[in-house]
Amino acid sequence: MWRIEQLIQDETGLHSGAIGSNSIARAIRARMKTVGLRKTEDYLDLVQSSPFERNELVESVVVTETWFFRDAPAFTAAATIVRDELIPTRLNRPARLLSLPCSSGEEPYSLAMAMLDAGVPASQFRILAADISSRSLARAQRGVFGRNSFRGKDLAFRDKYFRAVDREFALEPTVLSCVHFHQFNLLGEEISSLPGLFDIVFCRNLMIYFDLPTQKMALDRIGRFLAPGGALFVGPAEQPFVLEQGYVSAHIPMAFACRNPGHLGRIGEPRPVRSPQPDHPGKMQQPATRVPPARSIGTPARRSHSQAEAETAPTIAGELERARRLADEGKLAEASALCDRHLREKGASAQAYFLIALIRDAAGDSTATEFYRKAIYLDPNHYESLMHLALSLEKNGEKIRARTYRNRAQRLKPKP
Ligand SMILES: C[S@@+](CC[C@H](N)C(=O)[O-])C[C@H]1O[C@@H](n2cnc3c(N)ncnc32)[C@H](O)[C@@H]1O
């Protein structure tokens, strides 16, 4: 089995430690049954010799979980960058956006809707959406989506851009035509098969499935097709790693947007971007108060990768959700007081300690690490606390201890 797992990793970057050896074994057994093979060695020979079978195996292993406006502020932030920075200042061509991986299309179509809602005409932007999975791309191109693709509280966009067809929803042609699809393996193919550089790259919820060397390789590749001054949007659990590799937070609350520091000052030097309102994609607020830290306050802490992928709604209590929003608005003292009250009244919780740690981190308070530790003590699988603690320790030069926490985080296995 391990040789097939290795082959999958060589082909896609997907690491059995992150995907889960059991899930991979199940996928292999299902493929062996389909092709009528009983011995693993025979199946290994087949996978090695047949590109078709390799492709089928990859299709059965990839985690394609996605939904419209996932981490919604990212979309409003991207539209704001295009409308307020790119178009007025330096583009005499349409803005170029890449969604990689795009899975079944919810992410790039959300980008297109956010652009249109922000008043950016379709002629002023181009979205390329890419993924290794040809099945996901086929679903994306069909443009018809089930209920599972709509998970936020605010579904006004569905009324605006979709038509109900039986129990599904068909996306209207104006949005469909904004996105072009392309099969692409981030780790396999020549970068040159992508057409040129992109002003904005969404690479979200893919690097969490890679081991550290592969994450570095992936980020290096992304850096090669991100235009000078471009913005990179990643998943909440990926941002600590990306910041650690030298990118800087764009300080757009809850958007997990980063800039390459070498390029700041082009699109880059962050200037007030109107803040998106979580769960209200497409709507813009008043000029933003920024979260002051080097790292933006993250989404609600997640107990593990697997839950993170499976959950459809934030898991933290309303009070902590309010505290997080206050923190995002830069009201750190109020946010902290709310967390303290929550702890007094409701007892110890990993979420509350994680939030306190983020708030202290945001204020540059070195006691933040104590609170990440408390969160981990209460929930040893608290992925974001593990990652943030690793990052803090690395910054303090405590590399060996940092590695221990990072390894623990990477051992958390997502369920596909
Ligand atoms: C969890 S989905 C993320 C989709 C979307 N970005 C989001 O955040 O909702 C991960 C996607 O990565 C794709 N994928 C896995 N390995 C890949 C690779 N090496 N190159 C490109 N896409 C890959 C899978 O096919 C899957 O559609």
XYZ file of C-alpha atoms in Angstrom, residues 24 33 62 131 139 144 237 240 267 283 289 301 317 324 375 384:
16
model
C -6.513 6.036 0.652
C -12.405 -4.257 -7.265
C -8.967 13.998 -3.920
C -7.949 21.808 -10.792
C -19.304 19.546 -12.762
C -25.805 23.329 -11.828
C -5.292 27.058 8.316
C 0.390 30.783 9.254
C -0.615 46.796 -5.989
C -21.639 44.103 0.274
C -10.463 49.647 10.780
C -10.930 27.924 15.782
C -20.887 30.222 20.447
C -14.012 37.664 17.148
C -6.379 25.833 24.158
C -4.991 26.448 14.505
